[in-house]
Each structure stands twice: as C-alpha cells, then as structure tokens.
Coordinates of C-alpha atoms and ligand atoms in Angstrom, one line a residue:
X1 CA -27.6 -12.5 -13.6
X2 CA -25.4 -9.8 -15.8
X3 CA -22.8 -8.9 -13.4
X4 CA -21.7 -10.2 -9.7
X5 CA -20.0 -6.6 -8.0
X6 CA -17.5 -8.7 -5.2
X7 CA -16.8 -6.0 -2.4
X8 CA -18.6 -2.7 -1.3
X9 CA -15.9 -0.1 -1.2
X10 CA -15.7 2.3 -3.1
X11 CA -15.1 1.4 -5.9
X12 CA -17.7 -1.7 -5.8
X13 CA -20.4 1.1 -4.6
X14 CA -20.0 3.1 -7.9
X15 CA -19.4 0.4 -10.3
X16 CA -23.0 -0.6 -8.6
X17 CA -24.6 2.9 -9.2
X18 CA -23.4 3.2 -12.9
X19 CA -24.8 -0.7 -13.5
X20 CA -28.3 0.5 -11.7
X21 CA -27.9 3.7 -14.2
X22 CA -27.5 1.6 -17.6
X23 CA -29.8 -1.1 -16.4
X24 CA -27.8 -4.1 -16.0
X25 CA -29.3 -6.8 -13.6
X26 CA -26.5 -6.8 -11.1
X27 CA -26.2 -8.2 -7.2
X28 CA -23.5 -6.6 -5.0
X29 CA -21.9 -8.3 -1.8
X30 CA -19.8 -7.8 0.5
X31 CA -18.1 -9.8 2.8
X32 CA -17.6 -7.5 5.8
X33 CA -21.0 -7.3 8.3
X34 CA -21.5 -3.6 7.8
X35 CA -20.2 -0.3 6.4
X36 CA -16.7 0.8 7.1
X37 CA -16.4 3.1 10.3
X38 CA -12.5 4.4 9.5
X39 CA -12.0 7.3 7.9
X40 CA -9.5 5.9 5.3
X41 CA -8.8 7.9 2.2
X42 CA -9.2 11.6 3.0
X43 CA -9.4 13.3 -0.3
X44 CA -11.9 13.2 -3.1
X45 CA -10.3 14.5 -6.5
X46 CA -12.0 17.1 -8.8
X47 CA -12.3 14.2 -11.7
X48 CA -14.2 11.8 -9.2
X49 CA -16.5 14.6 -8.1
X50 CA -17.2 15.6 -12.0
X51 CA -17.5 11.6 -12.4
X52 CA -19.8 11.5 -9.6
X53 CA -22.3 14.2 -10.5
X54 CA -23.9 12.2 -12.8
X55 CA -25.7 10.1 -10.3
X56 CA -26.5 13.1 -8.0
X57 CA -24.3 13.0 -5.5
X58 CA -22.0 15.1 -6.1
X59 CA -23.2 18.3 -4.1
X60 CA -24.3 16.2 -1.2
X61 CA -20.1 14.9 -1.1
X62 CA -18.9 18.9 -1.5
X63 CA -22.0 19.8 1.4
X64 CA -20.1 17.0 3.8
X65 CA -16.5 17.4 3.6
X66 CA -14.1 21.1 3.3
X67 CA -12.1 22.1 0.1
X68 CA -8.8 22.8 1.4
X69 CA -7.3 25.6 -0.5
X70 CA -4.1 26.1 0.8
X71 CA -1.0 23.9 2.1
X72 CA 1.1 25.1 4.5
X73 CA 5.0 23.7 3.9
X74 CA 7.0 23.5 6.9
X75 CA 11.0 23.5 5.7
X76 CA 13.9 23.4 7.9
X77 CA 14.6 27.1 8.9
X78 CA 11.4 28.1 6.9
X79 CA 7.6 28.1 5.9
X80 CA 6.3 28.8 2.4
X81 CA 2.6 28.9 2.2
X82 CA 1.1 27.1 -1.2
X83 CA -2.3 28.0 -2.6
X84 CA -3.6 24.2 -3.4
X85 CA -5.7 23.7 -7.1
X86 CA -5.5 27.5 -8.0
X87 CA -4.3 27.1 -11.0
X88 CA -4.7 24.8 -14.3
X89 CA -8.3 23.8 -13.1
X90 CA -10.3 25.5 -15.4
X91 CA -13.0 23.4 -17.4
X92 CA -14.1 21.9 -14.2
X93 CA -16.7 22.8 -11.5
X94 CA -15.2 21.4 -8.9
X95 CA -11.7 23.0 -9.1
X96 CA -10.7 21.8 -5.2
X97 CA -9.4 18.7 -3.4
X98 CA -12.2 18.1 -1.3
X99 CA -11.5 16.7 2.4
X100 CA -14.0 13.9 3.1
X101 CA -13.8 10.9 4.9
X102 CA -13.6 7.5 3.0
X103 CA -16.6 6.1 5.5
X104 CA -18.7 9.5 4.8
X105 CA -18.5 9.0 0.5
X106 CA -19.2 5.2 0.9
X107 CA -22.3 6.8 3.1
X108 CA -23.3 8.7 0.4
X109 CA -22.9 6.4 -2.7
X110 CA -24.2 3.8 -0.2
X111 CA -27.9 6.0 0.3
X112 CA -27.6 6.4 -3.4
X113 CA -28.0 2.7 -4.3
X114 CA -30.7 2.3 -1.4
X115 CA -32.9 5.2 -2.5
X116 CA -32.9 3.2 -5.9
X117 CA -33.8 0.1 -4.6
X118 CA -30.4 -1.7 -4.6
X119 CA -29.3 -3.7 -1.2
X120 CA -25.5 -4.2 -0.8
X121 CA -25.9 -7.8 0.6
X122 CA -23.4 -7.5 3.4
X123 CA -22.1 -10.5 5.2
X124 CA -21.9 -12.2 1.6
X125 CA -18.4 -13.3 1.0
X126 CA -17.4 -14.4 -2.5
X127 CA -15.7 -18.3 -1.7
X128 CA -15.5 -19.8 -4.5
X129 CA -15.6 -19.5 -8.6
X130 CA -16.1 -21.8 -11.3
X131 CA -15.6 -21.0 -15.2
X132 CA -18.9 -22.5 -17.1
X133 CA -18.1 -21.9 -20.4
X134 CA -18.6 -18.1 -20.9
X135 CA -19.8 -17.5 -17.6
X136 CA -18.7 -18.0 -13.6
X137 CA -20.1 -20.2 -11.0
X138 CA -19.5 -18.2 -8.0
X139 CA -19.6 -19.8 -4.7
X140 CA -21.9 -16.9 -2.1
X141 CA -21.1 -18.0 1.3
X142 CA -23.3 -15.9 4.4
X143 CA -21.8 -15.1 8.0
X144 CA -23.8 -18.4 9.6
X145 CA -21.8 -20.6 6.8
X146 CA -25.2 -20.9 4.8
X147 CA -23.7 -21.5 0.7
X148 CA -25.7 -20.3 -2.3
X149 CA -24.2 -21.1 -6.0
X150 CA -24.8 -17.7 -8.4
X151 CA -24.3 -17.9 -12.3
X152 CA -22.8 -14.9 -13.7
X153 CA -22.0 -13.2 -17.1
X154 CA -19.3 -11.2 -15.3
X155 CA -17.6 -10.9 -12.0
X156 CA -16.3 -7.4 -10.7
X157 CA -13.5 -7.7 -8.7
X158 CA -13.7 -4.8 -6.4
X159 CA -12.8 -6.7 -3.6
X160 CA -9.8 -4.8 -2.2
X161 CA -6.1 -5.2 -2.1
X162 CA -6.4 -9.1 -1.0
X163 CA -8.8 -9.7 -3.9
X164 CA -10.6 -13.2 -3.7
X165 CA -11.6 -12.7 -7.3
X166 CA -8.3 -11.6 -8.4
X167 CA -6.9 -15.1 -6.6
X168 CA -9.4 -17.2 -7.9
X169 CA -9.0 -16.1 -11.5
X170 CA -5.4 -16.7 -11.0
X171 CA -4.5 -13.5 -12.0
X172 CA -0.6 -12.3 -10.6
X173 CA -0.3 -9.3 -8.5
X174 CA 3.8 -8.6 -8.3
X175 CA 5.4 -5.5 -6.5
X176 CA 6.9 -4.7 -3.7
X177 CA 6.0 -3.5 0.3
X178 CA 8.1 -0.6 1.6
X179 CA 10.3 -1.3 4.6
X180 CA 8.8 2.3 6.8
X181 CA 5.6 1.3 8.5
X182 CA 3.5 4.6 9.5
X183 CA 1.1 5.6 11.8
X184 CA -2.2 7.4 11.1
X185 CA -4.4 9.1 13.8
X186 CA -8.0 11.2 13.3
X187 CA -7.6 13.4 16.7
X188 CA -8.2 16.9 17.3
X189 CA -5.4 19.0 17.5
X190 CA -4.3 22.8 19.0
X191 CA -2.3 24.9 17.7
X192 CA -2.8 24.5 14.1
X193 CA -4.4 27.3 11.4
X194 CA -7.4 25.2 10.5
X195 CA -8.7 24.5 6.6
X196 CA -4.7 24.0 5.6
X197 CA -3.0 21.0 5.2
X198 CA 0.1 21.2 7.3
X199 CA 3.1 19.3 6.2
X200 CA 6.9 19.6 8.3
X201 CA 9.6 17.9 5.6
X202 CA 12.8 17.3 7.3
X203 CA 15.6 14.8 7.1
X204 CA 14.3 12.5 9.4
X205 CA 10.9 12.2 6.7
X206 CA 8.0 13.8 6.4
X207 CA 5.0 14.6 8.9
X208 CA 1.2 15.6 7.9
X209 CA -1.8 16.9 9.1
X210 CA -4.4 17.0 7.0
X211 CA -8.1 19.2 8.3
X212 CA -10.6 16.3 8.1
X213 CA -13.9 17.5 9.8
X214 CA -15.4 13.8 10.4
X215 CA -15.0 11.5 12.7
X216 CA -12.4 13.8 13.9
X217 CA -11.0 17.6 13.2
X218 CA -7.7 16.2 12.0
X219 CA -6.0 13.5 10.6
X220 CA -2.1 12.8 11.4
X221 CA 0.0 10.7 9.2
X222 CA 3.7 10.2 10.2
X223 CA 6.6 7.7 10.0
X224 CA 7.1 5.1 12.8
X225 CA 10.8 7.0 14.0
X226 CA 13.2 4.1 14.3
X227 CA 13.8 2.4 17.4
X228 CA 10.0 3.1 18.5
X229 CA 8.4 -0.1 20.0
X230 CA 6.0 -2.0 17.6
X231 CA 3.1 -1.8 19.9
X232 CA -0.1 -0.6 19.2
X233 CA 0.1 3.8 18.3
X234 CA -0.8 5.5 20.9
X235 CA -1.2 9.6 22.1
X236 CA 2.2 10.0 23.9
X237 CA 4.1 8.2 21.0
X238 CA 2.2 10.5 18.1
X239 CA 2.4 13.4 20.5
X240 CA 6.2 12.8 20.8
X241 CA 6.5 12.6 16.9
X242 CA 4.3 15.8 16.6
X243 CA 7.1 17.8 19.2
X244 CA 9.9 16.7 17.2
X245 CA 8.6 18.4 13.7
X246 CA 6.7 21.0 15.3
X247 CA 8.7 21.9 17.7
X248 CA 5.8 21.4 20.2
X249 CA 3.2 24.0 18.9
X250 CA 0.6 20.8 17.5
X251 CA -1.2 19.5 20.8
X252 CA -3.1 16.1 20.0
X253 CA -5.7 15.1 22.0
X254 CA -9.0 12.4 21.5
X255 CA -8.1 10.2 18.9
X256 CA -10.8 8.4 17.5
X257 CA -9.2 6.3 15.3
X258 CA -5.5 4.9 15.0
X259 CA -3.6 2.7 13.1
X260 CA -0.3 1.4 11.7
X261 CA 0.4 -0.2 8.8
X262 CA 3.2 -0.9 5.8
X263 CA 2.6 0.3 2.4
X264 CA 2.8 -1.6 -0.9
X265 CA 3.2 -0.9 -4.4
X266 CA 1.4 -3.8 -6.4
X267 CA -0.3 -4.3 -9.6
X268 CA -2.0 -7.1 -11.0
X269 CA -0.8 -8.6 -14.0
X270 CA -4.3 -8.7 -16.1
X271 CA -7.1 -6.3 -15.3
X272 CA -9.1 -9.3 -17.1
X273 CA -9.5 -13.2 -16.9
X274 CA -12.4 -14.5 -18.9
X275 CA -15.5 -13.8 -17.2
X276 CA -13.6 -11.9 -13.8
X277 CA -12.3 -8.2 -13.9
X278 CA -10.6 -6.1 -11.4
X279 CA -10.9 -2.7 -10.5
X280 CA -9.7 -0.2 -7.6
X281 CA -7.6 -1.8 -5.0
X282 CA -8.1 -5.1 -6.3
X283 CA -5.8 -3.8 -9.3
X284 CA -3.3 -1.4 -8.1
X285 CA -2.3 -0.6 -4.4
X286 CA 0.5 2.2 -4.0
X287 CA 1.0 4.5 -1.2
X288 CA -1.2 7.5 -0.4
X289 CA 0.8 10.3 -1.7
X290 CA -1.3 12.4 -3.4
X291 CA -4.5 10.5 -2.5
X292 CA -5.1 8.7 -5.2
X293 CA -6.1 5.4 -4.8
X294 CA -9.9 5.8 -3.4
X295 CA -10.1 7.8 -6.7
X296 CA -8.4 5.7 -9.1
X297 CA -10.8 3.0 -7.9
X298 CA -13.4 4.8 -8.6
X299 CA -12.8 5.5 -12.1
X300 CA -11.7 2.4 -13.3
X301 CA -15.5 1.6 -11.6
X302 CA -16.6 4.2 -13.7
X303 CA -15.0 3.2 -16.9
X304 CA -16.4 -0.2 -16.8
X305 CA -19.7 0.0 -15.6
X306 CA -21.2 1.3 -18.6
X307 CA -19.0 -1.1 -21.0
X308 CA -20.7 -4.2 -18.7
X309 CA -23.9 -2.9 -19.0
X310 CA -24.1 -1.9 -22.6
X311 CA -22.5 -5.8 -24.0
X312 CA -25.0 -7.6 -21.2
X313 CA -28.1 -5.4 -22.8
X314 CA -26.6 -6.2 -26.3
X315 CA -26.5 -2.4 -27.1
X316 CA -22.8 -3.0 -27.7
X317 CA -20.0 -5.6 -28.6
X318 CA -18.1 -7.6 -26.5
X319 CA -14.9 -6.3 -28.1
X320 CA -15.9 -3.2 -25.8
X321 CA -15.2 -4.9 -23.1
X322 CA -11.6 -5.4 -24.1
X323 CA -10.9 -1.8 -23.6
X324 CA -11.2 -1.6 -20.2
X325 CA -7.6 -2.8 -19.7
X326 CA -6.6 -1.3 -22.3
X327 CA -7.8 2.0 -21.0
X328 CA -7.1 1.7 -17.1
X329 CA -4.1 -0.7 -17.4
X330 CA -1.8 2.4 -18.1
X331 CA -3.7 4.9 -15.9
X332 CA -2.7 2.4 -12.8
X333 CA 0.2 2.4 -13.7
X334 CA 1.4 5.9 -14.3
X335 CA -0.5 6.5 -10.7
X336 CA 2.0 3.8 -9.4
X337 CA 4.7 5.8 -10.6
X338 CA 3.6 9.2 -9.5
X339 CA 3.0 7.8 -5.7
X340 CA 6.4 6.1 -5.6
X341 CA 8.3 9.1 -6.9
X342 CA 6.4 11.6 -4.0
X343 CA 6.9 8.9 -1.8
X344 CA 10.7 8.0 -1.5
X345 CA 11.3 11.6 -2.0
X346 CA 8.6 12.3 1.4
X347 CA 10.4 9.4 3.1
X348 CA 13.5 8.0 1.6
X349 CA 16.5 7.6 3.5
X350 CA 19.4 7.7 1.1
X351 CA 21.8 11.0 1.3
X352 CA 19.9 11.8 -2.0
X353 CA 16.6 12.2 -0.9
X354 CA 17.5 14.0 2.2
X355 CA 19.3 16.2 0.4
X356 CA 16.0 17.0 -1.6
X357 CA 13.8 17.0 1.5
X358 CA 16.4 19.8 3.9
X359 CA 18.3 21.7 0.7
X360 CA 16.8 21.8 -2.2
X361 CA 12.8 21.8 -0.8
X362 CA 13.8 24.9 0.7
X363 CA 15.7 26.7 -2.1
X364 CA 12.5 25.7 -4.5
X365 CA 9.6 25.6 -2.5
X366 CA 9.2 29.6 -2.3
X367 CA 9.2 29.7 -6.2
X368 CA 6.1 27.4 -6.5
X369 CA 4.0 30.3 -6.3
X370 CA 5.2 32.1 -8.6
X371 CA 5.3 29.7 -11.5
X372 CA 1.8 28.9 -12.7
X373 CA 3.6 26.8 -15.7
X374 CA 5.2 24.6 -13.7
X375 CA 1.9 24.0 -11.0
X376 CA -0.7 23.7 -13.9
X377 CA 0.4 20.5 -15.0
X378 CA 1.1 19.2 -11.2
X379 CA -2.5 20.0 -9.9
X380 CA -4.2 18.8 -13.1
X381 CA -2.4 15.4 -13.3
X382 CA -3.1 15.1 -9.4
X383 CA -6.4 16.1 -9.6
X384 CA -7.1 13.2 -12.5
X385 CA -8.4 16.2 -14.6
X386 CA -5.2 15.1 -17.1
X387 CA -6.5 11.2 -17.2
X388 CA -7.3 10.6 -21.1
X389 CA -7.5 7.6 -23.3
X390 CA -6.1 9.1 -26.7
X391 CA -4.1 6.5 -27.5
X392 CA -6.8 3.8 -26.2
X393 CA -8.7 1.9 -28.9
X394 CA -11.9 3.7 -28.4
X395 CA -10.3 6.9 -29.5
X396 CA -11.3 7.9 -33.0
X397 CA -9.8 11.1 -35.0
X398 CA -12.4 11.8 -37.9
X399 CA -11.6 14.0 -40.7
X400 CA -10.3 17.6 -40.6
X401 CA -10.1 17.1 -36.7
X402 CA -10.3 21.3 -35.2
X403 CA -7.5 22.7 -34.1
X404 CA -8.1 23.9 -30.8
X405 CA -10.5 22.0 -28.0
X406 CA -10.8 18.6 -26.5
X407 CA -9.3 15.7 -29.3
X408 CA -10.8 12.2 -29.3
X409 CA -10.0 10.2 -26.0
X410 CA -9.7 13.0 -23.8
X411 CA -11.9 14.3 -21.4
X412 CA -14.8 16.5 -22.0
X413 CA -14.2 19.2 -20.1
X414 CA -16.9 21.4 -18.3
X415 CA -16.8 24.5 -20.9
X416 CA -18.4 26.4 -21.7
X417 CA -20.1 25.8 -17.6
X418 CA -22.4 23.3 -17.9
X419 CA -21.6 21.2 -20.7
X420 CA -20.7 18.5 -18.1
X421 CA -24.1 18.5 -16.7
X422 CA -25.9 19.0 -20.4
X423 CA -24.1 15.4 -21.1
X424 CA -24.6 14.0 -17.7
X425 CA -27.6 11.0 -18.2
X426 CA -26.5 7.3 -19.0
X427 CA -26.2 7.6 -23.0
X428 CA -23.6 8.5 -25.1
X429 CA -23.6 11.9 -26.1
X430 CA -23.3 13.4 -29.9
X431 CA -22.4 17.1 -29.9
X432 CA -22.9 19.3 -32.8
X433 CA -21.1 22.4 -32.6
X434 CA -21.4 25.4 -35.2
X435 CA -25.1 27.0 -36.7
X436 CA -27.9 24.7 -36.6
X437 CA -28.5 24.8 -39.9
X438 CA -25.6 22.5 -40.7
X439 CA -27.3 20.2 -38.8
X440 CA -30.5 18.8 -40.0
X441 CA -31.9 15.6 -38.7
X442 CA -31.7 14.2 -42.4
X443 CA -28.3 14.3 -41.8
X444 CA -28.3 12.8 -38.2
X445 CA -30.8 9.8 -39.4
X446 CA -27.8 7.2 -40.6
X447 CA -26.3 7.6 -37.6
X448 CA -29.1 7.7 -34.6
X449 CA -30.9 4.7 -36.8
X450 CA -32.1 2.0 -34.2
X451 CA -29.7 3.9 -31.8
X452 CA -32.0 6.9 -30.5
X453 CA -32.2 5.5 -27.1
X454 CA -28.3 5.2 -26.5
X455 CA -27.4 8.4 -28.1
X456 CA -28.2 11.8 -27.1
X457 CA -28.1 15.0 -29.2
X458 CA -27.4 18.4 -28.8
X459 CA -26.7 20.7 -30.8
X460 CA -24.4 23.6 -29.1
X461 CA -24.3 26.3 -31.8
X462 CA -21.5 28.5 -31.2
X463 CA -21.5 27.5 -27.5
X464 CA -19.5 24.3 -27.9
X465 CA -16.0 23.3 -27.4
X466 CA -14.6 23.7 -30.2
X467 CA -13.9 27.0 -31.9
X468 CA -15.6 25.7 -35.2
X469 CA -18.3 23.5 -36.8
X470 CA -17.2 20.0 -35.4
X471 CA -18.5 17.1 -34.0
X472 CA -17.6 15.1 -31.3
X473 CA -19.5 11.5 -30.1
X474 CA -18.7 11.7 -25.8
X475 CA -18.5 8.1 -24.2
X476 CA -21.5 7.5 -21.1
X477 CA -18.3 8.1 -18.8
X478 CA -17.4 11.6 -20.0
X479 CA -14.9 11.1 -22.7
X480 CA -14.5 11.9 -26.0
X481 CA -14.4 8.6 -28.4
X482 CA -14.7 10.4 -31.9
X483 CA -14.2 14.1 -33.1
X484 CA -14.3 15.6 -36.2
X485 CA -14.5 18.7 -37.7
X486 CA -17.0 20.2 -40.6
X487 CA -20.2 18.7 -40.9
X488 CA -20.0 15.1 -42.7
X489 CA -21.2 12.5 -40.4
X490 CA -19.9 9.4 -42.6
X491 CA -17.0 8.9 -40.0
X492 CA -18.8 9.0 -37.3
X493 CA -21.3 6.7 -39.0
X494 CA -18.6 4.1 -38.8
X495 CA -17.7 4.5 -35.3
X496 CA -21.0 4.0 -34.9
X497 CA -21.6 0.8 -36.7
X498 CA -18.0 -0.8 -34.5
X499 CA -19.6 0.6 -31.0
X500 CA -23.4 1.4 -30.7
X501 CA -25.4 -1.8 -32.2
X502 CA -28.8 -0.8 -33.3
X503 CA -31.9 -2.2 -31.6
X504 CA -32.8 -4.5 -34.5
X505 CA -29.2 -6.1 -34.0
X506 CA -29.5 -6.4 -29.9
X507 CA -30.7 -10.0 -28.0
Ligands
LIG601 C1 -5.0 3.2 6.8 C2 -5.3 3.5 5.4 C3 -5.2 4.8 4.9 C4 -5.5 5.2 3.6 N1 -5.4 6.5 3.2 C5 -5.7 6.8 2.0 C6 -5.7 8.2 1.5 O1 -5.4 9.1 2.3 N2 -6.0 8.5 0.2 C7 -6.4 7.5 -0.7 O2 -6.7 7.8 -1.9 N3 -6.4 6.2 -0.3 C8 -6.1 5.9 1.0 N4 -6.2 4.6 1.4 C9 -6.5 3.6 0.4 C10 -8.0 3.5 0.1 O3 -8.6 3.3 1.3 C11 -8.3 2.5 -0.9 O4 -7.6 2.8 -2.1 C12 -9.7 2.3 -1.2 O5 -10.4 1.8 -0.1 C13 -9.9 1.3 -2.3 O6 -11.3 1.0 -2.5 P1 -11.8 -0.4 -3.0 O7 -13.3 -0.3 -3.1 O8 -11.1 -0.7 -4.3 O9 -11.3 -1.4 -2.0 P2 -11.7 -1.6 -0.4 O10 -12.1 -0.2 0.1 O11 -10.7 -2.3 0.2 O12 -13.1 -2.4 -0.4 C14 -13.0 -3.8 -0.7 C15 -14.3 -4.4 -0.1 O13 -14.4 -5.8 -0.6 C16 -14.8 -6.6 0.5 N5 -14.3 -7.9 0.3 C17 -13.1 -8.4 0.4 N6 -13.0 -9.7 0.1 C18 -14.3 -10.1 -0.2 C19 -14.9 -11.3 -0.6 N7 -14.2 -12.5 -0.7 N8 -16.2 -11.4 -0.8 C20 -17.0 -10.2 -0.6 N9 -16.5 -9.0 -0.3 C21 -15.1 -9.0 -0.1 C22 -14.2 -5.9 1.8 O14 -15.0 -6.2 2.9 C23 -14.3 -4.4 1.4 O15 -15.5 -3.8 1.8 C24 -5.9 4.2 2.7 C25 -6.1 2.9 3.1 C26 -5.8 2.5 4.4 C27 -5.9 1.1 4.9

C-alpha cells in the first residue's frame, strides 16, 4: 500500500481524488459512520474551485451553491454597500466567493471518488501506528471493534483538528483558544435583501448573515453576548441577538442546524514525521474569518497528492517530498495571521478595537469602493489567488527570466482563458511560448527523454503568458516550478534531471 488517507473531510476527499488521478494505490478511512450532515465551512475560494477543475468538479460545485457578489456593511449610524471579488480577479475563471455548504462539496468530491471506483471506508478509525523502518504499521479498528494491521509507505493525516496521526507521530500542535464562544445557526430569515452577505459591526462585536441556499436559506454567526446562559442556542436567544444589531428588521425562523463552539488558533509544529504527514485541519485551525480553512485544507491536499504519488511510482525523488512543508508550512501560517488580525478586530474587546469597529469602520468603509488599489490585493490574498511558492525550493529562475508574466513558483494564471484548463490533466506541463519554429522537437528530446508520460507539451505561440519567447515547466498542481526566457532548454534540462526521473531510472 502507497499511501493510508486518515479522515474523509475535505481535505482527505481531495488528497484521495488527486492520488486516484496520478495512480497511487491508496485506501481512505474514516472514522465517523457516514458523511457529514452540517453545513460547516460556507465559502469555497476562487483558487480551490480553479484547483478543483481538474478532476471535473468544478462546475457541478458553481451549479450547487450562489456566488455572492456583494456585502452589505452595517455601521453604527450607517450602511455602505461593498461589491465582493470585483476587482483584482482577473486570470481566473471563477472570479467569485462561491456560497456552498461544507456537507454539499464533500458530496461532490465524495461522488467523484465513487464514480472512479474508490470507497471511502467509513467506520474505519485510525488506532494505532507503528514505525517499521521506512514505513508505518497502522492499527484499522471498525465500529464492531474488529482490528486489521495495514503497512504503509505514507500516512495522510487529514484527520481534523484532534488529529490521531498528528498525536501518534508525536508531532506538537501549540496555540491558543479564544476566550468568546459563538453561536452559529442555518435558519431562514425575513427581512433580509437575499444573495448579500449582511454584516452589523458594532461595539458590542460583530454579527453575520451569510445567504447559504442548503440545508437552509441562511446561515447566522454571532457572539455569545455576555451574561447569556451556557445552554444549548436556541431561536429566542439568536432572535434576541439578531434585534439588538438589526434593530429587529432580521426575523429567524426554522433552524435546521445549531451550534456553539470556541475557536482556536493552533498549528502543528512539523507538517512531517517520517512516514506521517498532515494536512488541512490536522495542521492549522484558526477562526473562520475570511473562510479559509476548508480551503487551505484543500490545498495543502492538493500540493501533496501529486508529490506522494509521483516518489511512490518512482517518477520522482523523495527529496520531493520534503517540499511539502516547505511549501505549505508558511501558507498556514500567514492564513493564521490573516484570520487573527480580522478576528480580534470583528470581536475584540479592548478600547482599541472598538474604536476600529464604531469610529474608524465608519469613516473608511465608504472609501472601499472607490479604491481598486487598495481591494485588489485584499480580494486576491483572500481569495488564495496570491498563494505562491517563489521562494520554496521547487522554484527555479532559468536564464534571461521575461520581464512581465507569471515568475517561477507562482501560480499559473488562467490567461489568456483557458490556459488553466489546456494544463489541467495529472502531468506536469512544459509551455513554449513565442513562433513554433523556435521550438523543434530536436530541441525538446533532452528534456522529454524517458519523461514523455509525465510531461506534457504545448506550444502556445504568441498566445502564452509571457509577452516573449520563454518557457515555463508548470507543476501537476498548477504552479510554475521553472521559467525562462529565449529558447535554450539546458536549464530546464537540469530541473529536469533533480525532479522528473526518467522511466529507465523508476522501480
Ligand atoms: C461550526 C463550524 C463552522 C465552521 N465554519 C467554517 C467556515 O465558515 N469557513 C471555513 O473555511 N471553515 C469553517 N469551519 C472549518 C472547516 O469546517 C474545517 O476547516 C474543515 O472541515 C477542515 O477539513 P479537514 O478535512 O481538514 O478536517 P475535518 O473536516 O475535520 O475532517 C476530518 C475527518 O477525519 C475523521 N477522523 C478523525 N479522527 C479519525 C481517526 N482516528 N481515524 C479515521 N478518521 C478520523 C473525522 O471523522 C472527519 O471526517 C468550520 C468548522 C466548524 C466546526
């Protein structure tokens, strides 16, 4: 066995697809008896639908769920309406936050892996692992108790925020949990312009509403005020909170779901031990703001799948392997920082942020509109459109690099239209921009020898990303791991020759 996936969430669901994709021999558990039912996460980012559309899925997500264009900013003494991801997104065909259940996208990845012949063994609970040498003994145990001992290359971690994988590996998982506990609600509500995210600030915190479509219209997230009982959230006590930011215009009614809980900000000290890595919850927990955790999951899923599959088919070094941390580590981390900066300043208590939330919100918030310079960076850094690995070791600048378009370690972005999709299939891509003629397969043979199965060509004439004659090698995950301008390939021979091994060279 290549690969144990611990844990069917997200993340586990499309670490799973990208295994099936590169054809690693892979089992996936989970220790829960079925599919979640609550809606959890709410909001699928443009860079995880672009990530997703390579397995397919994609339109079936946008077809479910509602983009929300537009949030609605309720201030003391005054609204300000905000157009949401109108700006900055180009390069992308999917420039929207789309609203979609956490339950309906594990649906959908969840089909996915069926129609392809892969069962998510649920009721499978990871219980125990044992280091043999280069591989883990991992201890299976089934609902009725009945034990099963599995050998794996590699164990996936993607076993949520109380990771088994993470504990047995021994790996640390320091932060901190935030002393407001908050309750959540998917109800309908009246009174509310629908297809907007509705958000009250005031100095008592922060209040949202957020259009949802399934299981219910809308989904309500507020503080717990203080002095409110700790009992279970119910109707009266959300419909209480609701009068006191909306001044009574949001009726709630049927909730369908409802829960309370505290939020943490934790991240675990290795994203590797040996054989075991981590990824999504497992790694990072923050809060919700900006909805990135469902999404951050999913990409560190998506940055290691291929890297698993590629060392277990011997198509590439182990040494690739070390980059996922390398890669993600950061990411996690800067996410961490993002969501506890829009959090204390959603929630804090201090004179400080108060004074951010009922004076200075205000004073700024009408401006946003106005200044494109100022939201293009925002929307694309929340939208995980700005997520690049240019400083991570895979990133290669070859010689006379062009001087405008994407640089090595960033994202290949969807321009001209369609590039995304032209580089979509479970290979690495080489792109060869500038007239054909500079590119004859003489001069492709050093590289693509022994490698023609794991690297794609396509040669883009004057319809590439660069201005230029270049070439640029994109990673099996959509980013760029070498560019270089002109037409000598002898650079990207060697990056080659450290990352692709040749057929003759695999198991
Ligand atoms: C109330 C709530 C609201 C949220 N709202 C948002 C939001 O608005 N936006 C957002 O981005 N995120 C939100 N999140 C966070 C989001 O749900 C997580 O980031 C996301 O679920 C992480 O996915 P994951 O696959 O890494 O982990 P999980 O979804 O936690 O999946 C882990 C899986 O591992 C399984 N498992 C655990 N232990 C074992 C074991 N020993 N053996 C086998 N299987 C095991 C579990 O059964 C589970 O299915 C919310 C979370 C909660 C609880």
């Amino acid at each position: 066995m290549d690969v144990l996936v611990v844990g069917a969430g997200p993340t586990g669901l499309a670490l799973a697809a990208q295994l099936r994709a590169f054809g690693a021999r892979f089992r996936i558990v989970d220790r829960a008896p079925g599919p979640v039912r609550e809606s959890r996460a709410l909001a699928v980012q443009p860079r995880t639908l672009e990530a997703l559309a390579g397995f397919g899925v994609t339109d079936d997500l946008v077809a479910r769920g509602s983009p929300a264009l537009r949030l609605r900013l309720h201030l003391p003494r005054r609204e300000v309406r905000l157009p949401l991801f109108d700006t900055g997104l180009a390069g992308t065909a999917y420039p929207f936050l789309l609203f979609l259940s956490q339950a309906e996208t594990e649906h959908v990845l969840g089909a996915h892996l069926r129609a392809r012949g892969v069962p998510v063994e649920r009721g499978t609970a990871l219980a125990g692992l044992r280091r043999r040498g280069p591989y883990a003994d991992c201890l299976l145990r089934g609902a009725d108790g009945r034990e099963e001992t599995l050998r794996a290359r590699y164990v996936a971690g993607c076993d949520g925020a109380h990771s088994a994988v993470r504990d047995l590996a021994g790996i640390g998982f320091e932060g901190r949990a935030y002393p407001q506990t908050f309750l959540l609600a998917d109800l309908e509500v009246d009174g509310l312009e629908p297809g907007a995210v509705h958000t009250y600030l005031s100095g008592a915190g922060v209040l949202f509403f957020f259009p949802l479509g399934a299981p219910a219209g809308w989904r309500i997230l507020a503080m717990r005020p203080p002095g409110a009982p700790d009992a279970e959230v119910t109707l009266p006590l959300l419909q209480r909170i609701a009068d006191r930011y909306t001044a009574g215009r949001a009726r709630l009614r049927d909730p369908v779901w409802t829960t309370a809980f505290r939020i943490h900000d934790r991240g675990a000290a290795r994203y590797r031990a040996g054989p075991c890595f981590l990824a999504g919850d497992a790694a990072h927990i923050h809060s919700p703001a900006g909805a990135q955790g469902m999404n951050t999951g999913i990409q560190d899923a998506l940055n290691l799948g291929w890297k698993l599959a590629l060392v277990c088919r011997g198509a590439a070094p182990e040494e690739l392997l070390e980059t996922y941390e390398a890669e993600r580590a950061p990411v996690g981390r800067a996410v961490r920082r993002l969501t506890d900066l829009a959090f204390t300043f959603a929630t804090g208590r201090g004179p400080a942020a108060r004074f951010a939330r009922t004076r200075l919100a205000p004073l700024l918030a009408p401006l946003v509109p106005r200044t494109a310079a100022v939201r293009r960076p925002v929307f694309r850094r929340v939208a995980e459109l700005a997520v690049h690995y240019r400083r991570g070791p895979l990133a290669t600048t070859g010689p006379r690099p062009p001087a405008r378009g994407p640089r090595a370690g960033d994202r290949l972005p969807d321009l001209p239209r369609g590039l995304q999709a032209r580089t979509a299939a479970p290979a690495w891509h080489l792109l060869l921009a500038g007239p054909p003629h500079r590119w004859p397969d003489a001069r492709l043979a050093p590289v693509l020898d022994g490698r023609t199965d794991l690297i794609a060509v396509h040669r883009l004439g004057d319809r590439g990303p660069w201005p230029d004659t270049a070439h640029g090698l994109v990673r099996p995950d959509g980013y760029l791991g070498y560019v270089a301008g002109g037409a000598d390939l002898a650079g990207l021979g060697a990056y080659a020759d450290r990352w692709i091994l040749p057929a003759e060279e695999m198991d």
